[in-house]
Coordinates of C-alpha atoms in Angstrom, one line a residue:
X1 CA 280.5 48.6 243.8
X2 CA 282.1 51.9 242.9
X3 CA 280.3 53.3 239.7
X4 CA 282.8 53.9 237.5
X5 CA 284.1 50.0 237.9
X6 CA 280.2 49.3 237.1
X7 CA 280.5 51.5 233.9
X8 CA 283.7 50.0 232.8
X9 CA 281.8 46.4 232.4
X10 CA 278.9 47.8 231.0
X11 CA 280.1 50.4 228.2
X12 CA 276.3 50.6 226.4
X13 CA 275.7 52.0 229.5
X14 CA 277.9 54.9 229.8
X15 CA 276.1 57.0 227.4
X16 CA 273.6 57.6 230.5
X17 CA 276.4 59.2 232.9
X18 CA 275.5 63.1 233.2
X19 CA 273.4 62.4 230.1
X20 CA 272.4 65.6 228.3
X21 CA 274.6 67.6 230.5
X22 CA 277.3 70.5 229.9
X23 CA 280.4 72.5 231.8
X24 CA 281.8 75.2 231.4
X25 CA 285.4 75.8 233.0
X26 CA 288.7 77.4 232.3
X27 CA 289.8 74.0 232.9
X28 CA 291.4 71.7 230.0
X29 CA 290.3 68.6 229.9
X30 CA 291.0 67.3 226.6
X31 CA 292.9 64.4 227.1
X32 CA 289.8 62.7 229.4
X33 CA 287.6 62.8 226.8
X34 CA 287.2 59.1 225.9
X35 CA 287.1 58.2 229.5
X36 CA 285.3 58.6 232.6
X37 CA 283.0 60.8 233.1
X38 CA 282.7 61.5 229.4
X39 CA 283.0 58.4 227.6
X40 CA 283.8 59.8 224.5
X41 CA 279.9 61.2 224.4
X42 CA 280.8 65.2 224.8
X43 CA 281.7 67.7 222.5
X44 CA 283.8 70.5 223.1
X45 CA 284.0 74.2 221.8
X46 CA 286.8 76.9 223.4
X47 CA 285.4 80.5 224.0
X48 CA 288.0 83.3 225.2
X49 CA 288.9 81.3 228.0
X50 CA 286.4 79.4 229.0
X51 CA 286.1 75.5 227.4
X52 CA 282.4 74.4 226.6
X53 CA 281.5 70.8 227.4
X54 CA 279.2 69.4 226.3
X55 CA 276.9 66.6 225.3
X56 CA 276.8 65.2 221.9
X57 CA 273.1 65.6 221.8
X58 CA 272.2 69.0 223.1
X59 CA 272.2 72.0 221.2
X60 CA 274.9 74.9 221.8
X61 CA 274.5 78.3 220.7
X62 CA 276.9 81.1 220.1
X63 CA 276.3 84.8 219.1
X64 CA 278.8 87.8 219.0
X65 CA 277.8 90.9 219.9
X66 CA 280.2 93.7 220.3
X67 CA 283.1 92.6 222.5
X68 CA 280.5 89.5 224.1
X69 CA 280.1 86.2 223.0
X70 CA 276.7 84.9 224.2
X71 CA 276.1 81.6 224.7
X72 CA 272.3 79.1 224.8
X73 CA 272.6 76.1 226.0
X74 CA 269.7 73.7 225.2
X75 CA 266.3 75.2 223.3
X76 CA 264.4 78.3 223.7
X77 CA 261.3 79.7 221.9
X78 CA 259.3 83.1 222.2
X79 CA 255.2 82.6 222.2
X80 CA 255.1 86.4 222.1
X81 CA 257.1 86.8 219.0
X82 CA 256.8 83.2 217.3
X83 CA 260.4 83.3 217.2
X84 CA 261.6 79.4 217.4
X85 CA 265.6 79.6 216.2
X86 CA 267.7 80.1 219.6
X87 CA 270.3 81.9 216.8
X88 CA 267.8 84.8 216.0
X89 CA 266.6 84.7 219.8
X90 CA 270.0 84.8 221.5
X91 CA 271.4 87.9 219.0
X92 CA 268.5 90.1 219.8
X93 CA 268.9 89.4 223.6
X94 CA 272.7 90.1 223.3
X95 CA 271.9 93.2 221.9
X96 CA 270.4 94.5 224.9
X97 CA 273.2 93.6 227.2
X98 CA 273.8 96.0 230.0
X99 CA 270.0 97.4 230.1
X100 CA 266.8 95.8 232.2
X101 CA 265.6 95.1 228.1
X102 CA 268.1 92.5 228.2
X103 CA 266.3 90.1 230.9
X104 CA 262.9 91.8 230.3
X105 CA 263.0 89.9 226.3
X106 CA 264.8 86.0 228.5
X107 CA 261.2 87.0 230.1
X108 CA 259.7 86.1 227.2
X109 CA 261.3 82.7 226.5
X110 CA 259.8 79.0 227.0
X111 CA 262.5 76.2 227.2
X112 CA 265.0 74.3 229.3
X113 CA 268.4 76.5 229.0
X114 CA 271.2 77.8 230.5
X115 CA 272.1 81.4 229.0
X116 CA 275.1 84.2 229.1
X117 CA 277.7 85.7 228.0
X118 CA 281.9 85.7 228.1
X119 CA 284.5 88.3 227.5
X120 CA 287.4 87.0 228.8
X121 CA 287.8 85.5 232.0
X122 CA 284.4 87.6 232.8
X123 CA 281.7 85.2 232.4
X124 CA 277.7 85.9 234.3
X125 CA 275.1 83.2 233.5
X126 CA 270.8 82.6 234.5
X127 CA 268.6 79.9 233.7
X128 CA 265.0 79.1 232.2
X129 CA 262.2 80.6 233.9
X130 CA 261.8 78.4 236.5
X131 CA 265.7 76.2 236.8
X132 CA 264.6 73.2 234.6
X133 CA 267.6 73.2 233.4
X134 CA 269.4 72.6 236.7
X135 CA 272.7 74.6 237.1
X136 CA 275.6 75.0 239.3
X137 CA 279.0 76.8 240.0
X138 CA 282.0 77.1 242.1
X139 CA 285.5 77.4 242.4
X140 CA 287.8 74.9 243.3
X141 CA 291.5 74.9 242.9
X142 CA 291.4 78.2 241.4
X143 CA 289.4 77.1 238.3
X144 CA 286.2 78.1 237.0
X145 CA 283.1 75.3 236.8
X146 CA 279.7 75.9 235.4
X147 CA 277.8 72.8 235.0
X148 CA 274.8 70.8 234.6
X149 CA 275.2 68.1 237.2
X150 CA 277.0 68.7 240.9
X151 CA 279.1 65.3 240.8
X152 CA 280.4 66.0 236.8
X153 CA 282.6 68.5 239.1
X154 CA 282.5 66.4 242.2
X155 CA 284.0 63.6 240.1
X156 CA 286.7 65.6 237.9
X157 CA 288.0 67.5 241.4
X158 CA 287.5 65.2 244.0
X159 CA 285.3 66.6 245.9
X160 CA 284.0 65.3 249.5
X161 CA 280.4 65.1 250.0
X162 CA 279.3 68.2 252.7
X163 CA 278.9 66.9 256.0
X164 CA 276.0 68.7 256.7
X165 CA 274.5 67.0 253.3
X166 CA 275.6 63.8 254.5
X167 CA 273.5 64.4 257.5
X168 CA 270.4 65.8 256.1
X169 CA 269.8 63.2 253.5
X170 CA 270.5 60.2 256.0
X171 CA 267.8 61.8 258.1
X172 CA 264.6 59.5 258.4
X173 CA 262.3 62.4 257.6
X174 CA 264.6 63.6 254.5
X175 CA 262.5 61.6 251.6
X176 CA 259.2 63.3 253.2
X177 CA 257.6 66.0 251.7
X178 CA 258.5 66.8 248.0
X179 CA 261.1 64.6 247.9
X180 CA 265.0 64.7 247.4
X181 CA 266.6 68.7 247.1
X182 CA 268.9 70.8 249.3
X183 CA 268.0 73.9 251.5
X184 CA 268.7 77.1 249.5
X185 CA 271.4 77.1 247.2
X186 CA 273.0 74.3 248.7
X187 CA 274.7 71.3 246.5
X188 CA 276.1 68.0 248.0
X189 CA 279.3 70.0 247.7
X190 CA 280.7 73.0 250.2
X191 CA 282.5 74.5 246.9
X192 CA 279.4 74.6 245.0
X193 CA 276.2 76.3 244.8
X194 CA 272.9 76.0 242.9
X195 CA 272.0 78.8 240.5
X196 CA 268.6 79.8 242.0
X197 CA 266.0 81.0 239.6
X198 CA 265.4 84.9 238.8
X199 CA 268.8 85.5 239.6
X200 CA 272.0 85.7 237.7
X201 CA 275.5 84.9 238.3
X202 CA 278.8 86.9 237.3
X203 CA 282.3 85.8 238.0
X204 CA 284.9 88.8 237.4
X205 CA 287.6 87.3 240.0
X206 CA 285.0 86.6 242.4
X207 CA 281.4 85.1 242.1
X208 CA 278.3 87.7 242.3
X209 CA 274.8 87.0 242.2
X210 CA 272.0 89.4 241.7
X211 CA 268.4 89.3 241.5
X212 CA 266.4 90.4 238.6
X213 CA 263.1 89.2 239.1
X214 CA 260.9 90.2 240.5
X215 CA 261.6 93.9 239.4
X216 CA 257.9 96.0 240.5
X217 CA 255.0 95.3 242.6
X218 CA 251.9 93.0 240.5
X219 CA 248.9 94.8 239.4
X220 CA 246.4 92.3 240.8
X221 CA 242.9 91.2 239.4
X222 CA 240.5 93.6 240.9
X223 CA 237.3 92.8 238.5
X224 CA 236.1 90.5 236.6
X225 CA 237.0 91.9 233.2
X226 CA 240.5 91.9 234.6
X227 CA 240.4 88.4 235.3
X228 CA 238.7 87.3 232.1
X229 CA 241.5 89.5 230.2
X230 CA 244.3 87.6 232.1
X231 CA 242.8 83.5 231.6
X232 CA 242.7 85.1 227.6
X233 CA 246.2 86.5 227.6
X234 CA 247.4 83.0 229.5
X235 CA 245.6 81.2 227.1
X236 CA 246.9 83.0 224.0
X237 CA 250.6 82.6 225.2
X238 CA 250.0 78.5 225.8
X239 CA 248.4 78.3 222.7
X240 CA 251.2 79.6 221.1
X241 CA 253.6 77.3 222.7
X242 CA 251.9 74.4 222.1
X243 CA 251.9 76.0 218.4
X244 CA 255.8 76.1 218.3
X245 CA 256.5 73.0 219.6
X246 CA 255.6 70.8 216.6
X247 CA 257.8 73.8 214.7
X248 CA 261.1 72.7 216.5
X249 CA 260.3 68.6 217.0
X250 CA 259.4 66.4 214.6
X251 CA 257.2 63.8 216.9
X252 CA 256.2 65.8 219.9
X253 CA 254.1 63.8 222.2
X254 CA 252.0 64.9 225.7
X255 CA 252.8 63.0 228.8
X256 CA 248.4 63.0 229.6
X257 CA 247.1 62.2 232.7
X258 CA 243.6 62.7 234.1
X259 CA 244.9 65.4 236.4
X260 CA 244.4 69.6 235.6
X261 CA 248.0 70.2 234.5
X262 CA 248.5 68.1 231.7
X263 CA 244.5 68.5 230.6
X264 CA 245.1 72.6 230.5
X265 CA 248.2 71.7 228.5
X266 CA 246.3 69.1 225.9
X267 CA 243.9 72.3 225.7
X268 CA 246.4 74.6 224.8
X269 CA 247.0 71.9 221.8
X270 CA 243.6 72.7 220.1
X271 CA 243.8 73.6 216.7
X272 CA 247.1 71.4 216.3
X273 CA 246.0 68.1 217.4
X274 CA 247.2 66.6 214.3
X275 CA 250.5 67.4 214.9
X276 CA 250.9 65.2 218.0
X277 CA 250.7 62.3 219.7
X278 CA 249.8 61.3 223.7
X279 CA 251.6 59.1 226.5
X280 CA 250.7 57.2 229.6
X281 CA 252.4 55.0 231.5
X282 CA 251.6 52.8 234.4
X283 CA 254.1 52.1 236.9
X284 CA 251.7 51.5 240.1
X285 CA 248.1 50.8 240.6
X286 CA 246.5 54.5 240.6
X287 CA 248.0 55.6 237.6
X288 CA 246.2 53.2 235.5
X289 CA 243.3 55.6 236.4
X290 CA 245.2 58.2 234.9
X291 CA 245.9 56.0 231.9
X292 CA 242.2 55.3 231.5
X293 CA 241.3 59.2 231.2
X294 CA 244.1 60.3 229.1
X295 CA 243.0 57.8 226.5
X296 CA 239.3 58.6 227.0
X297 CA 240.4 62.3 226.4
X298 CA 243.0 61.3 223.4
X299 CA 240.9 59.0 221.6
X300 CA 237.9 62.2 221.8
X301 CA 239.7 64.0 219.9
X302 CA 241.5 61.5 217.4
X303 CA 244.8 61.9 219.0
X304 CA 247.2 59.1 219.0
X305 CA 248.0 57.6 222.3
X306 CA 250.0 54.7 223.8
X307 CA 250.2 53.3 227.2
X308 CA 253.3 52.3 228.3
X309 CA 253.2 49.2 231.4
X310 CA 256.3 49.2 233.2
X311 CA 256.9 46.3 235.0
X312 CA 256.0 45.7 238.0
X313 CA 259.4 44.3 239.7
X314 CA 262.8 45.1 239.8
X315 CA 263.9 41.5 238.3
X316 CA 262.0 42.0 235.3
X317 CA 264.1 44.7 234.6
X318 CA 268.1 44.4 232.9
X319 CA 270.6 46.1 234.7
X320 CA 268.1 47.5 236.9
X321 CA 270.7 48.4 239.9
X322 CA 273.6 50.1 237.4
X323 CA 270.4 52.1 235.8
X324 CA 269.3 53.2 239.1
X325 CA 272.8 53.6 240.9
X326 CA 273.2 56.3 237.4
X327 CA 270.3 58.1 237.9
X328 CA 271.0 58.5 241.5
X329 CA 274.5 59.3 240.4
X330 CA 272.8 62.0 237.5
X331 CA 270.7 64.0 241.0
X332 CA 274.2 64.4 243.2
X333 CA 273.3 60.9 245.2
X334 CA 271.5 63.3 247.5
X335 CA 269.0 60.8 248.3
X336 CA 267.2 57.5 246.8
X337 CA 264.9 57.1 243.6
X338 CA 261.6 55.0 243.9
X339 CA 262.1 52.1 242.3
X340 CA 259.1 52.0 240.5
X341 CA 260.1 55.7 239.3
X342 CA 263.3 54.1 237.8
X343 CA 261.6 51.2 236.4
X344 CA 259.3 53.7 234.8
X345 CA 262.3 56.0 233.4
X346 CA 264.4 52.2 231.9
X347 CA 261.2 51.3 230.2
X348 CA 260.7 54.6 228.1
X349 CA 264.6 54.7 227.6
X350 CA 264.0 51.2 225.8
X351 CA 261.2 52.5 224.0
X352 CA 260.9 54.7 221.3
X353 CA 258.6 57.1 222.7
X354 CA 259.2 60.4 221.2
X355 CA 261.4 63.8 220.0
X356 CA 260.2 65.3 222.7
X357 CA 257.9 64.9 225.7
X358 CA 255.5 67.9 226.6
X359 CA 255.3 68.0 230.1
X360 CA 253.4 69.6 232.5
X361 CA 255.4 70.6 235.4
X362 CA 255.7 74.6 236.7
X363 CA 252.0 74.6 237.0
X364 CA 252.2 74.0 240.5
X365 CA 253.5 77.3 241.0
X366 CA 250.7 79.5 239.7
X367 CA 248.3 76.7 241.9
X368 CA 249.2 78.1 245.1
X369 CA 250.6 75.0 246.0
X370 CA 252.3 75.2 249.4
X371 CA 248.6 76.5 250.3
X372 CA 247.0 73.2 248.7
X373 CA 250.0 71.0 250.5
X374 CA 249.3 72.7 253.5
X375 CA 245.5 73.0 253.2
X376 CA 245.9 76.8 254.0
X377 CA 244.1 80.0 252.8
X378 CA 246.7 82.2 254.6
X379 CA 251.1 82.2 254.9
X380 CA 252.6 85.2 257.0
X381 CA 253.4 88.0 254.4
X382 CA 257.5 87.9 255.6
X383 CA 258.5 84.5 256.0
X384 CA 261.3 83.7 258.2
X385 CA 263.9 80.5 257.3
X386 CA 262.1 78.7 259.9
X387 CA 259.3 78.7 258.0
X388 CA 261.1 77.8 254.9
X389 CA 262.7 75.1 257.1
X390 CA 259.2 74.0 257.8
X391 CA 257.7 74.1 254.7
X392 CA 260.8 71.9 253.0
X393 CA 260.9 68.8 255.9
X394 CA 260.0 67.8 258.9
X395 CA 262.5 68.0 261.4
X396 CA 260.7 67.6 265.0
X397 CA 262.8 64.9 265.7
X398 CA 266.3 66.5 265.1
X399 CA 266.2 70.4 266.2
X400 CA 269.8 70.4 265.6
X401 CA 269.6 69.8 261.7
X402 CA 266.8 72.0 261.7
X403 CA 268.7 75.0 263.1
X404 CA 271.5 74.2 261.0
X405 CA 268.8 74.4 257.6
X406 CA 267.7 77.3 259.4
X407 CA 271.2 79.1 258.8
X408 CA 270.9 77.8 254.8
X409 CA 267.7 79.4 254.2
X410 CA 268.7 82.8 256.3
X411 CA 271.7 82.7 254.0
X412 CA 269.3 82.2 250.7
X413 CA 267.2 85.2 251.4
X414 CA 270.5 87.1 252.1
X415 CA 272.0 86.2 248.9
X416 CA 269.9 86.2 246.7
X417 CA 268.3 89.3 247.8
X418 CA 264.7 88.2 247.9
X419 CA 263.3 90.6 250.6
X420 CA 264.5 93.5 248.5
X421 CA 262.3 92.1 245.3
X422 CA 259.2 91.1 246.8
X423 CA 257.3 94.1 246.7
X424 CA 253.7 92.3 247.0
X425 CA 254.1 89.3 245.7
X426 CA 253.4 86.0 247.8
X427 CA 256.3 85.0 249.3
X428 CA 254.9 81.5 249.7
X429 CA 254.9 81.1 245.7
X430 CA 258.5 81.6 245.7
X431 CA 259.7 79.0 247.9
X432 CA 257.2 76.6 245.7
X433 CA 259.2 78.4 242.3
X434 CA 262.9 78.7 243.5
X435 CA 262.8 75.9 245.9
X436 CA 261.0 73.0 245.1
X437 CA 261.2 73.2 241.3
X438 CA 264.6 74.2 240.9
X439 CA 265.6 72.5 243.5
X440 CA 263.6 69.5 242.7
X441 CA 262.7 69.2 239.7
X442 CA 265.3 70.8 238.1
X443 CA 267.1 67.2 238.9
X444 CA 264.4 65.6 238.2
X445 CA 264.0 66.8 234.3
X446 CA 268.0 66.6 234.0
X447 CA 267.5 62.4 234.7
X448 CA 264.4 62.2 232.5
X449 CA 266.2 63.1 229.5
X450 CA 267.7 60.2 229.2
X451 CA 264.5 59.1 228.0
X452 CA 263.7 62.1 224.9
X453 CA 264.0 65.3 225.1
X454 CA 261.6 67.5 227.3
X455 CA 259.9 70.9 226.9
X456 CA 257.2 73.1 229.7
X457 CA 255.1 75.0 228.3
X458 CA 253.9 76.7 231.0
X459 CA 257.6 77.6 231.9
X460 CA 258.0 80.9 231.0
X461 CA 258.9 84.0 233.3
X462 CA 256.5 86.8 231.7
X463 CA 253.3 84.0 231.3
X464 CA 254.1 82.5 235.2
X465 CA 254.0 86.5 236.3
X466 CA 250.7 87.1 234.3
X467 CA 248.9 84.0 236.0
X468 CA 250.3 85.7 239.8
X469 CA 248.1 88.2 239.0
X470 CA 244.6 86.3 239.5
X471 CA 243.4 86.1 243.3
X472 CA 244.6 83.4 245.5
X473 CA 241.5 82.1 246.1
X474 CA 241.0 81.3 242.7
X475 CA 244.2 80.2 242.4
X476 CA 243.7 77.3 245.4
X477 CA 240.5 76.0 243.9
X478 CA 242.2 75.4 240.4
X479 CA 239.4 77.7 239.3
X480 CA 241.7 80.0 236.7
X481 CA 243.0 76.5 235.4
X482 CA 239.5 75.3 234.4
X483 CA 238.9 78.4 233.2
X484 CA 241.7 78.4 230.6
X485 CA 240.6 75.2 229.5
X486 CA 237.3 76.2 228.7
X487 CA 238.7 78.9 227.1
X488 CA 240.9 77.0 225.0
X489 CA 238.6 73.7 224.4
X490 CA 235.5 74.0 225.3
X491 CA 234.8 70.4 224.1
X492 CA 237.7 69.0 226.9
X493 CA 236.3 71.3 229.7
X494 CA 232.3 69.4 229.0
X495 CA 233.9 66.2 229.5
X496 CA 234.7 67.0 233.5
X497 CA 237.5 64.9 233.4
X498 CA 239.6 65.3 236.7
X499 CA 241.8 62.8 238.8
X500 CA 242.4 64.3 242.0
X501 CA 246.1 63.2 243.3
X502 CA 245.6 60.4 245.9
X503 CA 248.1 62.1 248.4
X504 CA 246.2 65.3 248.5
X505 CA 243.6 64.4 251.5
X506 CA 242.6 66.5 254.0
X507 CA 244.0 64.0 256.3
X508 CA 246.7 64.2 255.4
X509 CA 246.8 68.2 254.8
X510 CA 245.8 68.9 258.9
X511 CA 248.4 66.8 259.7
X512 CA 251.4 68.4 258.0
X513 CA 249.6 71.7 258.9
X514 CA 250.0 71.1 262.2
X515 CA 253.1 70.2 262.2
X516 CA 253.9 73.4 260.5
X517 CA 252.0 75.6 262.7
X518 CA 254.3 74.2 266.1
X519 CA 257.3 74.2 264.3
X520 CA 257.0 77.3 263.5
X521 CA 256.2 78.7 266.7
X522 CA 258.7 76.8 269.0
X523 CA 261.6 78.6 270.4
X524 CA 264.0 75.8 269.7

């Protein structure tokens, strides 16, 4: 059944649509505001020309500076200056407007935003440090659309889904690796494209996007006092965050598991324990392991935690197919959810779980991981889009699709200019920072706030380029994680407490290796 009909018979459902979203367009849509896709749950603020949608519960920031209005969208908080109201932060950044100061001080923001500035019909727009607050953009009709969620726009223009999309995601190999994200800057939508990390966007009768990070070559850890100087520095700037956090929310709670991420990140918390509380939840089998640990670890230090059961079947759970057909709705129906990953996300919207959840996500990106998902030690240092085609599916079985993703990815690097801005940085980490996260889980954080709000505290541009720095193979093994951890609680790091993901076997590792290694070599 067609969603909207679905809605219309379950209104204490609507809220969920495009939940915690926003556009921006020179669009007027005023007298749709009670009905679908809004519901009556968006509030709206007019700025030059531009209208700003958006939902009742998100925060919306405005600062004029000069002949600019800057705009923040969502939360933002500075670990290097202790600055936590998005007022102070965004007037300081506006200031610096049309110099390299201006996205050197967003480098120093943690959060989940979309930032910019107007004047006029002139509007240029970036995201968080690493996209987790997914954004995208187009024209279509000759109006302006800035928004949160590809099929807000889809919906209110009518869009077709892409063919090529349509393709791709009914591909038996799609849901492999990573899970469900387009190629590059793609959207389900020809008309609209992703807003790729590091980059920023400027319309001024025609879109423009230009790369700003990286913007000189990384002075890597040569010794060891180097390398004790960075896990410090890292350290100091997680500590911090995890110092703000309980500034801005009044019940803050850690999403713990057993695994490295989320133990670094409740080791950043020392000194602050008090101030929050834990969260498990057990939606199959193995992570009642990671259940186990995180209340071994909370309950150490005198933490708070709850365990959350979801259930185990989709009949056990109200409205379970509307819920799911939403979320899938939320992502750009680019592909289906697991069902135990919906049931997980229904039972902590039906819980009171939270203000906000600290999550551990963005780690990945300074732990090498296309080298751990690949069991490699070494990527070429100049990739071409076949091998960004390989490392995002496998597509032995379908060479046409793959040349055709081939093209996306060529266009990517073209675009967005990445060549130009590498200077020696591992080209590897990008795909694994622009692609898969906010690609990925850019979508995935945008569905999860349904549940509470979210915050990363490892996502922040300046702490993610400090962590580059140490040597890959310390960065494999996960050995500048521990370190941090020991830095930060010593206590935590004697208690050897490590859940190693189940899908990360060496099986399974030679296997997708291989298939990388041939598709990258065939001429075809």
């Amino acid at each position: 059944m067609n969603l909207k009909l679905q809605l219309a018979n379950k209104p204490e459902l609507q809220k969920h649509l495009f939940e915690k979203g926003y556009l921006i367009t020179d669009n007027d849509y005023s007298n749709r505001m009670s009905e679908y896709p809004f519901y009556g749950n968006w509030n709206v603020t007019e700025v030059d020309g531009y209208r700003f949608y958006v939902y009742k519960t998100v925060n919306t920031f405005f600062q004029k500076v000069n002949d600019r209005t800057f705009f923040l969208i969502g939360h933002a908080y500075n670990p290097y200056t202790m600055e936590i109201d998005e007022n102070t932060i965004l007037k300081k950044i506006g200031e610096a407007y049309g110099t390299q100061e201006y996205f050197e001080r967003m480098d120093e923001l943690t959060g989940i935003f979309i930032i910019g500035s107007v004047c006029g019909k002139q509007i240029d727009f970036t995201l968080d440090a690493s996209g987790m607050q997914y954004g995208c953009y187009g024209e279509v009709a000759g109006k302006q659309y800035i928004s949160s969620h590809m099929r807000l726009i889809g919906d209110l223009c009518d869009l077709e889904t892409d063919e090529y999309v349509k393709r791709l995601v009914a591909y038996k190999w799609y849901h492999y690796m990573m899970g469900n994200y387009m190629p590059g800057d793609l959207t389900c939508f020809k008309e609209i494209k992703r807003i790729i990390p590091n980059t920023y966007v400027t319309f001024d009768s025609s879109y423009h996007v230009k790369r700003f990070y990286p913007y000189h070559e990384i002075k890597m850890c040569e010794t060891d006092e180097e390398y004790q100087q960075v896990i410090e520095e890292a350290s100091r700037i997680m500590m911090n965050n995890m110092k703000l956090i309980p500034m801005k929310w009044k019940r803050p709670a850690i999403s713990l598991t057993g695994g490295i991420d989320s133990n670094t990140t409740f080791a950043a918390a020392n000194g602050v324990y008090d101030q929050y509380t834990t969260f498990s939840y057990i939606s199959m089998y193995r992570e009642s392991v990671d259940a186990e640990k995180a209340k071994e670890i909370s309950e150490r230090f005198n933490v708070p935690h709850k365990v959350y059961q979801v259930p185990e079947t989709n009949e056990e759970v109200p409205d379970f197919e509307i819920y799911k057909a939403i979320f899938e709705h939320n992502d750009g129906d680019i592909g289906a959810n697991k069902d135990n990953d919906a049931r997980k996300k229904i039972t902590l919207i039906n819980n009171d779980v939270c203000d906000v959840e600290v999550k551990s996500w963005i780690s990945e990106t300074i732990r090498a991981y296309a080298y751990k998902y690949f069991g490699r030690t070494k990527f070429k240092e100049d990739l071409t889009p076949r091998d960004y085609s390989s490392l995002y599916k496998i597509f032995l079985g379908n060479r046409k699709l793959l040349k055709e993703t081939d093209k996306y990815f060529e266009e990517y690097i073209r675009d967005t200019q990445l060549k130009e801005h590498l200077f020696n940085y591992d080209e590897s980490d990008f795909f694994v920072w622009e692609m898969m996260h906010g690609g990925k889980c850019g979508l995935n954080i945008g569905v999860m706030k349904s549940c509470f709000d979210i915050t990363i505290p490892y996502n922040n541009r300046k702490l993610l380029d400090l962590v580059l720095s140490v040597p890959l193979d310390k960065r494999i093994s996960d050995q500048h994680h521990l370190d941090m951890k020991k830095y930060m609680n010593k206590e935590l790091y004697d208690m050897n407490i490590r859940v190693v993901n189940l899908n990360e076997t060496d099986r399974r590792k030679k296997a997708i290796n291989a298939y990388y290694v041939v598709n990258t070599h065939l001429p075809f």
